[in-house]
GROMACS .gro file of C-alpha atoms in nm:
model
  335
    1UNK     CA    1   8.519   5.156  -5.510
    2UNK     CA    2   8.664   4.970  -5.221
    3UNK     CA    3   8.503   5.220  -4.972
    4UNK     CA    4   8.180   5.219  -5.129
    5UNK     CA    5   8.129   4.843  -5.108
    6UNK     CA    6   8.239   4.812  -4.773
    7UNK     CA    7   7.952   5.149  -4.668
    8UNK     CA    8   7.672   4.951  -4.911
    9UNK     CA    9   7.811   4.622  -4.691
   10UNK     CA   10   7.744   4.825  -4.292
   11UNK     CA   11   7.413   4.984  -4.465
   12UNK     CA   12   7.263   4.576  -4.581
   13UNK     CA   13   7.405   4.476  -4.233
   14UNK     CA   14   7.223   4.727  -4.091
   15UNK     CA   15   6.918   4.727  -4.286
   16UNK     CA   16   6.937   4.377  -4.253
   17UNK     CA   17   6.944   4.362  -3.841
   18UNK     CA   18   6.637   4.662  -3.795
   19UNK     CA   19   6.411   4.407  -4.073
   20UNK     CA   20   6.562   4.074  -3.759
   21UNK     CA   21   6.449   4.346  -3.448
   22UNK     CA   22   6.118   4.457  -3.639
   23UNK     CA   23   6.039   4.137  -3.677
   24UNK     CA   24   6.136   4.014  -3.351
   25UNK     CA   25   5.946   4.310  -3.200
   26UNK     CA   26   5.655   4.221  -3.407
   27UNK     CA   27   5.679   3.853  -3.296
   28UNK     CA   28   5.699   3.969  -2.944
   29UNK     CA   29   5.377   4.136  -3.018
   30UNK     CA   30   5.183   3.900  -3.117
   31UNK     CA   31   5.293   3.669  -2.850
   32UNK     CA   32   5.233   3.926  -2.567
   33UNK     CA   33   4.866   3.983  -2.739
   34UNK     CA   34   4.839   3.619  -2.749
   35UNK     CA   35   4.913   3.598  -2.419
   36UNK     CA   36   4.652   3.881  -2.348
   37UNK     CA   37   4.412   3.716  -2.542
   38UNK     CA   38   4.440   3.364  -2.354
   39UNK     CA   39   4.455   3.560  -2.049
   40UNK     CA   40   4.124   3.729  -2.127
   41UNK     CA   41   3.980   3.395  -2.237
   42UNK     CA   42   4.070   3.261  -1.899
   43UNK     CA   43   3.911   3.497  -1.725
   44UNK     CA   44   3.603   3.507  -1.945
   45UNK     CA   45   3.598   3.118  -1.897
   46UNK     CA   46   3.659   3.140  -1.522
   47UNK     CA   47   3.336   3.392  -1.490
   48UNK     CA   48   3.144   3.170  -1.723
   49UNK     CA   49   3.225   2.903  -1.502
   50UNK     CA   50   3.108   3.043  -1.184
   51UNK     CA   51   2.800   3.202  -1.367
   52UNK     CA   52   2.697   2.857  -1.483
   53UNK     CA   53   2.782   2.688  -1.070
   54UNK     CA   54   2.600   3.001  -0.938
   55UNK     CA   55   2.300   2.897  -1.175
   56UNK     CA   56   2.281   2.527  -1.098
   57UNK     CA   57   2.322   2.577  -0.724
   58UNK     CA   58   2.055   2.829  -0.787
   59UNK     CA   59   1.825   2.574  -0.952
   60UNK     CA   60   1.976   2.288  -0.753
   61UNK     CA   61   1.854   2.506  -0.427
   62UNK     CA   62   1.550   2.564  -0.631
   63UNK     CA   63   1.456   2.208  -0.688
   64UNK     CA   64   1.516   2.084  -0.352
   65UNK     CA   65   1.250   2.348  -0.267
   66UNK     CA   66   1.014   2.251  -0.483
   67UNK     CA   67   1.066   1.858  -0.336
   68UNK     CA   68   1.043   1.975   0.029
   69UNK     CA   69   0.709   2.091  -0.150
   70UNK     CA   70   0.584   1.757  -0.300
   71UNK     CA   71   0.680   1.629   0.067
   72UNK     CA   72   0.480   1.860   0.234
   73UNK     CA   73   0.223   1.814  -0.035
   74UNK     CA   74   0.240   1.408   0.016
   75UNK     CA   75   0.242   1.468   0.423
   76UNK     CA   76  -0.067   1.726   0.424
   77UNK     CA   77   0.175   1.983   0.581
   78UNK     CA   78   0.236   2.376   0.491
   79UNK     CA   79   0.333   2.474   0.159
   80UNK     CA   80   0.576   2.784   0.147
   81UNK     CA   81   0.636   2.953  -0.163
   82UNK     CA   82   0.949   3.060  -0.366
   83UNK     CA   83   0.885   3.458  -0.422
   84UNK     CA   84   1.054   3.606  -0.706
   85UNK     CA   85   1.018   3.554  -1.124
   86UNK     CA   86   1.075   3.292  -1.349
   87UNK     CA   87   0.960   2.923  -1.403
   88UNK     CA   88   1.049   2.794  -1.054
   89UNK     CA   89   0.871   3.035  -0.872
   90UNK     CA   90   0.533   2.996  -1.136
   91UNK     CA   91   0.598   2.631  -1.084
   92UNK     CA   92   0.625   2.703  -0.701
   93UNK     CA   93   0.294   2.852  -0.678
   94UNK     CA   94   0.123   2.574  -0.841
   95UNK     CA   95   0.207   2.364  -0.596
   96UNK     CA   96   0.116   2.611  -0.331
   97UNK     CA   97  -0.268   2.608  -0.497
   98UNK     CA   98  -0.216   2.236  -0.571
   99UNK     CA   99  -0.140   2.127  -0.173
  100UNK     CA  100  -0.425   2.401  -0.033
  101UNK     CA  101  -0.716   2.211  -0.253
  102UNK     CA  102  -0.566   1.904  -0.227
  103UNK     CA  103  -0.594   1.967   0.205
  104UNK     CA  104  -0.899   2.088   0.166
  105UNK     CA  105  -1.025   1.798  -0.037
  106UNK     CA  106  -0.884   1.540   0.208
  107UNK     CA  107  -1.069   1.744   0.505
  108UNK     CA  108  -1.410   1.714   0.314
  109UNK     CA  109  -1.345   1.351   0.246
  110UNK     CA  110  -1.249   1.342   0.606
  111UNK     CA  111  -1.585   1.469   0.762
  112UNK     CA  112  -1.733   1.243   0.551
  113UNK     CA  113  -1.575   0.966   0.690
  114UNK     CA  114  -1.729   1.033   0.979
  115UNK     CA  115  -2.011   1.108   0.833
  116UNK     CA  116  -2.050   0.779   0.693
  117UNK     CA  117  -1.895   0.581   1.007
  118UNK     CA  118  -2.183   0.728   1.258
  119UNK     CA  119  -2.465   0.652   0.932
  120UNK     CA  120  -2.323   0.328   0.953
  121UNK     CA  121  -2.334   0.332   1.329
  122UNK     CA  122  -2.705   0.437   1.379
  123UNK     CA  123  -2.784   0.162   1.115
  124UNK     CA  124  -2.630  -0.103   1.310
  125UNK     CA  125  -2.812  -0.030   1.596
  126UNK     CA  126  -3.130  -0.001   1.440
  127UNK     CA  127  -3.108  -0.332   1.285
  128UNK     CA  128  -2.964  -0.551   1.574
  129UNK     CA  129  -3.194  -0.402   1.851
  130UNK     CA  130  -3.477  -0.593   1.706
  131UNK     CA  131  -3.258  -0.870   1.580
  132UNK     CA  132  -3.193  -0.890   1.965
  133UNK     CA  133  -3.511  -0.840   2.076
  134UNK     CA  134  -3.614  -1.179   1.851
  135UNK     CA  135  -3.332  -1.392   1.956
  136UNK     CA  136  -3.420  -1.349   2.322
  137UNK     CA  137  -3.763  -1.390   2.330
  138UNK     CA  138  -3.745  -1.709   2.107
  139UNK     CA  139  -3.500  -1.839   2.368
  140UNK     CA  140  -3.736  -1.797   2.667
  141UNK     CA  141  -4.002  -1.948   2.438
  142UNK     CA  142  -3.790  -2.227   2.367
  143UNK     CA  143  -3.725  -2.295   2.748
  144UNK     CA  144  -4.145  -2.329   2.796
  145UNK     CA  145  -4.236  -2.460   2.521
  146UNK     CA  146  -4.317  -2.838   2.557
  147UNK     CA  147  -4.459  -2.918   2.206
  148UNK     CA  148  -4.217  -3.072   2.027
  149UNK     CA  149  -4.382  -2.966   1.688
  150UNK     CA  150  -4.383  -2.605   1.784
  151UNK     CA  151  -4.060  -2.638   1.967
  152UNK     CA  152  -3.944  -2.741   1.601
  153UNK     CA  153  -4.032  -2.478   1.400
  154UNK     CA  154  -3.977  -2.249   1.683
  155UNK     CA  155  -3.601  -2.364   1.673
  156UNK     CA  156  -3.620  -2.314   1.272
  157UNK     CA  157  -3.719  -1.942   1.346
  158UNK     CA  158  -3.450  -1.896   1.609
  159UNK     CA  159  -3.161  -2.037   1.351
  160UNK     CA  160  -3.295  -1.798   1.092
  161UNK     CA  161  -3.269  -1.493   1.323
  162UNK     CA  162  -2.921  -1.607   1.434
  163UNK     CA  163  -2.856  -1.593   1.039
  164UNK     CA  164  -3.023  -1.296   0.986
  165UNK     CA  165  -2.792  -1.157   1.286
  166UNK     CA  166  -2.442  -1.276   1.134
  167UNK     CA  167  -2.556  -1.131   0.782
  168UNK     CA  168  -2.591  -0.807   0.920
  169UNK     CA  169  -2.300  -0.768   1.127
  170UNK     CA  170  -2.078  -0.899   0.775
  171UNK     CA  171  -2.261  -0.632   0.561
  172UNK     CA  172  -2.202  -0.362   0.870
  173UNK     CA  173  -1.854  -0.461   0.883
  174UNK     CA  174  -1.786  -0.477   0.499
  175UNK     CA  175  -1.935  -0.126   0.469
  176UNK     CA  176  -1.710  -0.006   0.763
  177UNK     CA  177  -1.410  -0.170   0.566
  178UNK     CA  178  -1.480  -0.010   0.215
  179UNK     CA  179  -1.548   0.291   0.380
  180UNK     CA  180  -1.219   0.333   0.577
  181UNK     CA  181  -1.379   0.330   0.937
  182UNK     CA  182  -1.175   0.069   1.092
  183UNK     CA  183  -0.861   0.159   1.284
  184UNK     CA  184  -0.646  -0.160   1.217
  185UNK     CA  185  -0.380  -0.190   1.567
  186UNK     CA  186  -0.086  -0.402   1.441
  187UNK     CA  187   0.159  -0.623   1.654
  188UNK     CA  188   0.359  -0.908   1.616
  189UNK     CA  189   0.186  -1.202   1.719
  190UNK     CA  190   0.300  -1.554   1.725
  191UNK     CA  191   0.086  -1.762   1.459
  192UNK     CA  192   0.012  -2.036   1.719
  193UNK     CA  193  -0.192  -1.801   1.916
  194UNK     CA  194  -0.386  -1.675   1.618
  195UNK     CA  195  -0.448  -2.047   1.530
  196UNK     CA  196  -0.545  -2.163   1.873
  197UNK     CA  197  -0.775  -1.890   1.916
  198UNK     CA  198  -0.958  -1.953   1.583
  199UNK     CA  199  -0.939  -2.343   1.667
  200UNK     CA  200  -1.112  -2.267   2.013
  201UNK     CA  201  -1.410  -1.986   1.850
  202UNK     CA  202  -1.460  -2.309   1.602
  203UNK     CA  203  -1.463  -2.584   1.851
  204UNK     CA  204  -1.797  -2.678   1.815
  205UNK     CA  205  -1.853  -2.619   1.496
  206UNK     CA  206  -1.510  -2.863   1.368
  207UNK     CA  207  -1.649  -3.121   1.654
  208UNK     CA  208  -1.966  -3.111   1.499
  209UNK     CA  209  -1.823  -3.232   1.180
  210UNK     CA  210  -1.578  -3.436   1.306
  211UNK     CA  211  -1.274  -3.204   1.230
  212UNK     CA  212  -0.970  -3.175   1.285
  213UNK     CA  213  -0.663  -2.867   1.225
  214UNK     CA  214  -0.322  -2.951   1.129
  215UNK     CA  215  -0.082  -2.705   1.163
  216UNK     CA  216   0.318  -2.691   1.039
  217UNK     CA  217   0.533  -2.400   1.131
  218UNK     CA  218   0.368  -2.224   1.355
  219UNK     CA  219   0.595  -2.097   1.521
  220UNK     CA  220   0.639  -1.799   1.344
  221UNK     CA  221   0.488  -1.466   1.428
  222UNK     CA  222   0.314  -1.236   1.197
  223UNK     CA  223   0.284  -0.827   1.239
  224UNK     CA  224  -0.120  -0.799   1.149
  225UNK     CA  225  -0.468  -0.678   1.366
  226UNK     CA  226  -0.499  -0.997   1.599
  227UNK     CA  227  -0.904  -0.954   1.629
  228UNK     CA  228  -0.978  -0.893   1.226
  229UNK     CA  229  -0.696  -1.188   1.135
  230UNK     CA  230  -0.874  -1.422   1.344
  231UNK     CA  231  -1.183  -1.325   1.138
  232UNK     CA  232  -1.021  -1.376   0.840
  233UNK     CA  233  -0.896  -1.716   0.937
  234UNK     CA  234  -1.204  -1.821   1.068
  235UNK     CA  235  -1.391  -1.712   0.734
  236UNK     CA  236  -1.176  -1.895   0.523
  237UNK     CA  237  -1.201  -2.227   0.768
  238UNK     CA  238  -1.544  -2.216   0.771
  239UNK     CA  239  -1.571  -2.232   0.425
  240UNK     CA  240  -1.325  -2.513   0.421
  241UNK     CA  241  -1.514  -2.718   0.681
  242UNK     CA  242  -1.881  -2.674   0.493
  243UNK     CA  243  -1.671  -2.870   0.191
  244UNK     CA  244  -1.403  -3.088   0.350
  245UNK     CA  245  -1.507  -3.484   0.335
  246UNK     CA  246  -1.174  -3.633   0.506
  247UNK     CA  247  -1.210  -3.456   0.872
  248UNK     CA  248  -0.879  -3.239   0.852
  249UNK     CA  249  -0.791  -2.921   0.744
  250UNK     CA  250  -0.415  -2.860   0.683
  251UNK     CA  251  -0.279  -2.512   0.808
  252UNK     CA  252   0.077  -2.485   0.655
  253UNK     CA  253   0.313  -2.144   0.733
  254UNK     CA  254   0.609  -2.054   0.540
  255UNK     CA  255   0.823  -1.766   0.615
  256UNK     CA  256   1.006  -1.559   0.336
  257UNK     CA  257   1.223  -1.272   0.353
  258UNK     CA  258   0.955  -0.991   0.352
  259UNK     CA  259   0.597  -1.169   0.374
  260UNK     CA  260   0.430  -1.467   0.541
  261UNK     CA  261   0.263  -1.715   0.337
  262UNK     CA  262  -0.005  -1.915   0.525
  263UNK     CA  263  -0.207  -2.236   0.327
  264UNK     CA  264  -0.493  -2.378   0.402
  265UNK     CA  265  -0.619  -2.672   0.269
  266UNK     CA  266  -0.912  -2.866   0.264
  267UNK     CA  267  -0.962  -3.248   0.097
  268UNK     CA  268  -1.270  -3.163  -0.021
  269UNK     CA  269  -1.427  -3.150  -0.395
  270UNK     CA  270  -1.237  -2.852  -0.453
  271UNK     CA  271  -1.369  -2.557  -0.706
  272UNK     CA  272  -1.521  -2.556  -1.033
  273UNK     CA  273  -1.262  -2.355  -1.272
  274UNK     CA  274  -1.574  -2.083  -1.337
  275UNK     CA  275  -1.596  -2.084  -0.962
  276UNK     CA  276  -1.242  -1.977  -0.935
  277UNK     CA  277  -1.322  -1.669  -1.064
  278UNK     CA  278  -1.610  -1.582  -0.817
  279UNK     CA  279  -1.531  -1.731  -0.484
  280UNK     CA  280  -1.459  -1.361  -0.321
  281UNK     CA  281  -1.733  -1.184  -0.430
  282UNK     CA  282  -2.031  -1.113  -0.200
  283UNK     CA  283  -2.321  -1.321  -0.171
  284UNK     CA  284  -2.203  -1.606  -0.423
  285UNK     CA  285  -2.207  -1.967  -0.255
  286UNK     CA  286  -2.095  -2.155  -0.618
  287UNK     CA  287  -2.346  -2.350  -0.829
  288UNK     CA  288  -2.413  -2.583  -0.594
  289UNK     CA  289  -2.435  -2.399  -0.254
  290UNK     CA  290  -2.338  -2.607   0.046
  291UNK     CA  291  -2.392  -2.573   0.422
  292UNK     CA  292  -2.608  -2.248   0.602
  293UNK     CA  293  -2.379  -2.006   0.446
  294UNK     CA  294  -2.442  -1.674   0.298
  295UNK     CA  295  -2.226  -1.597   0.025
  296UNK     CA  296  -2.004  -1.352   0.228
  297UNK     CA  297  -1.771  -1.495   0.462
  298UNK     CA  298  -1.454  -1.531   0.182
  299UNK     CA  299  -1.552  -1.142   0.083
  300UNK     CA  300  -1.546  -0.994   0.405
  301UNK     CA  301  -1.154  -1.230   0.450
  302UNK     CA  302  -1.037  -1.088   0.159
  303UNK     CA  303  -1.124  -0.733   0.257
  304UNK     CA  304  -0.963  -0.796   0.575
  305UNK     CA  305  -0.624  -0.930   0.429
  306UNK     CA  306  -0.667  -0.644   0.174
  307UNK     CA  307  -0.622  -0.412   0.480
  308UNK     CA  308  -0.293  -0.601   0.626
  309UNK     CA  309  -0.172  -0.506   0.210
  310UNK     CA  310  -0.177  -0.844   0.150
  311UNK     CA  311  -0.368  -1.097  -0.069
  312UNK     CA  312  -0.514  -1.421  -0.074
  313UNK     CA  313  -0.526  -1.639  -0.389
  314UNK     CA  314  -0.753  -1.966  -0.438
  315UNK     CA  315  -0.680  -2.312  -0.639
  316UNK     CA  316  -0.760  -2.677  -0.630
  317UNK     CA  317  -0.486  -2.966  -0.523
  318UNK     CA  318  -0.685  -3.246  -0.431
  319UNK     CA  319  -0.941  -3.020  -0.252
  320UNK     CA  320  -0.922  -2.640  -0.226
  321UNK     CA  321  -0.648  -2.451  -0.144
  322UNK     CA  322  -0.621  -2.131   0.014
  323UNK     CA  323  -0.289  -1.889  -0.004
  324UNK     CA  324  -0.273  -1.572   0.208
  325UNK     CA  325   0.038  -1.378   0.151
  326UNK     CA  326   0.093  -1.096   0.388
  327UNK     CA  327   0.420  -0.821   0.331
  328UNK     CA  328   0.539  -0.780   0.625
  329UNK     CA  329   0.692  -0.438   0.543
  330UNK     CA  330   0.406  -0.304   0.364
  331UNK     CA  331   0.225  -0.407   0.649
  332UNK     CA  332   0.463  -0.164   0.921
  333UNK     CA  333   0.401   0.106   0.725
  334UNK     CA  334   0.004   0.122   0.757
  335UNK     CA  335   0.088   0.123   1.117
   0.00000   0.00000   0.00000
């Protein structure tokens, strides 16, 4: 019995260490597949990962083509398309179609630009030949004629012609303005000079009515069209002169960080609140109209300042007060 117990003994100790390898063998298995498996996933992630960076620097090259389009679109330049299939290149083609009629579009509103400008042009001289014609012949008649009666009315005519001739060139030069037919030439210019020019055009007319400017900070200079912002100006002063009772008009300039500010200011009777609301638009002179004015001087300002991409604003603080704000970045861009 002794023998047998020690073979059964060897054959469990043997049995027993092939079940330990087999199961070692079969851990070492699995391991060695896991490891296959998490290499395999590696890989398959890695690809994955360049498939997806090859498709967004695909579509990232994509959409920077399709912004170099709305560019070129924006600066009226050549369109080039993306060839190929998919959404980008569909998408690319609509904005080839989209810039062609949208060039085409601004070369037919173009011509008529110019269109319009020489109508304009053959208008003005139509109307201010004989305009001209008037003015001069009632100026020789008023240099010979010795009846005062007729020299009178004679001089009532001649004012009414000289009207007549500043209505027309306002309308002509609104109608150039809305249509786009001005060339606006910007520079900085100091505010003083802009000032003293308008003060000098106006010279008779503020010594006429015993006027007076009054200017603060005008030292600063101002990037705008130095012929149409002395227009402006001497709109808006006009108007303020025609209402001022106290003989001065205050010109005030404040600088900011990206626009001028300039205030003007009469002592006057100021502005009805309903006449707030109407003081810009053409032809009105307020409910009770004041002065030889025609309703159009503010309009034609505002257009003007419009232009420079700025605005003008008016209130009342113990007379009427004028604001004219103009950007002065805005304004270097329209350049």
């Amino acid at each position: 019995m002794g023998p047998i117990k020690s073979m059964d003994a060897y054959l469990y100790k043997g049995i027993q260490t092939i079940y330990i390898i087999s199961l070692l063998s079969f851990m070492m298995y699995i391991i060695f597949q896991t490891q296959l498996y998490l290499y395999m996933l590696g890989i398959c992630l890695g690809l994955l990962g360049l498939f997806y960076v090859w498709i967004r620097k695909n579509n990232h090259e994509q959409m920077k083509h399709l912004i170099s389009h709305a560019d070129a679109i924006i600066e009226q330049k050549k369109v080039n398309v993306i060839d190929g299939e998919g959404d980008m290149s569909l998408l690319s083609h609509k904005l080839y179609t989209l810039s062609h009629r949208y060039n085409q579009l601004m070369k037919t509103m173009q011509q008529e630009q110019i269109q319009l400008k020489g109508y304009i042009e053959d208008i003005s001289h139509q109307l201010k030949t004989p305009i001209t014609s008037m003015r001069l012949n009632e100026e020789l008649l008023l240099d010979v004629i010795e009846d005062n009666k007729q020299r009178d009315k004679l001089h009532q005519i001649y004012q009414q012609t000289l009207k007549m001739n500043h209505l027309v060139n306002d309308l002509l030069t609104l109608a150039l303005l809305d249509s786009h037919s001005i060339s606006f030439r910007f520079d900085d210019y100091s505010i003083e000079t802009l000032i003293d020019t308008v003060e000098e055009n106006l010279e008779h007319l503020l010594n006429q009515n015993h006027m007076i400017l009054q200017v603060e900070h005008q030292q600063e200079t101002l990037l705008c069209d130095y012929k149409w912002f002395v227009e402006a100006l001497e709109n808006i002063i006009k108007n303020c002169i025609e209402k001022n009772q106290n003989g001065c008009i205050d010109i005030i300039v404040h600088k900011f960080e990206s626009f001028i500010k300039i205030m003007i200011r009469d002592y006057g009777q100021g502005f009805d609140e309903e006449e707030l609301q109407h003081i810009f638009e053409r032809f009105y002179r307020g409910k009770v109209p004041q002065g030889e004015g025609i309703g159009i001087g503010l309009s034609l300002a505002k257009r003007i300042i419009e232009e420079h991409h700025g605005f003008i604003v008016a209130r009342n603080d113990n007379g009427a007060v004028f604001e004219i704000s103009i950007p002065q970045v805005l304004a270097k861009k329209k350049i």
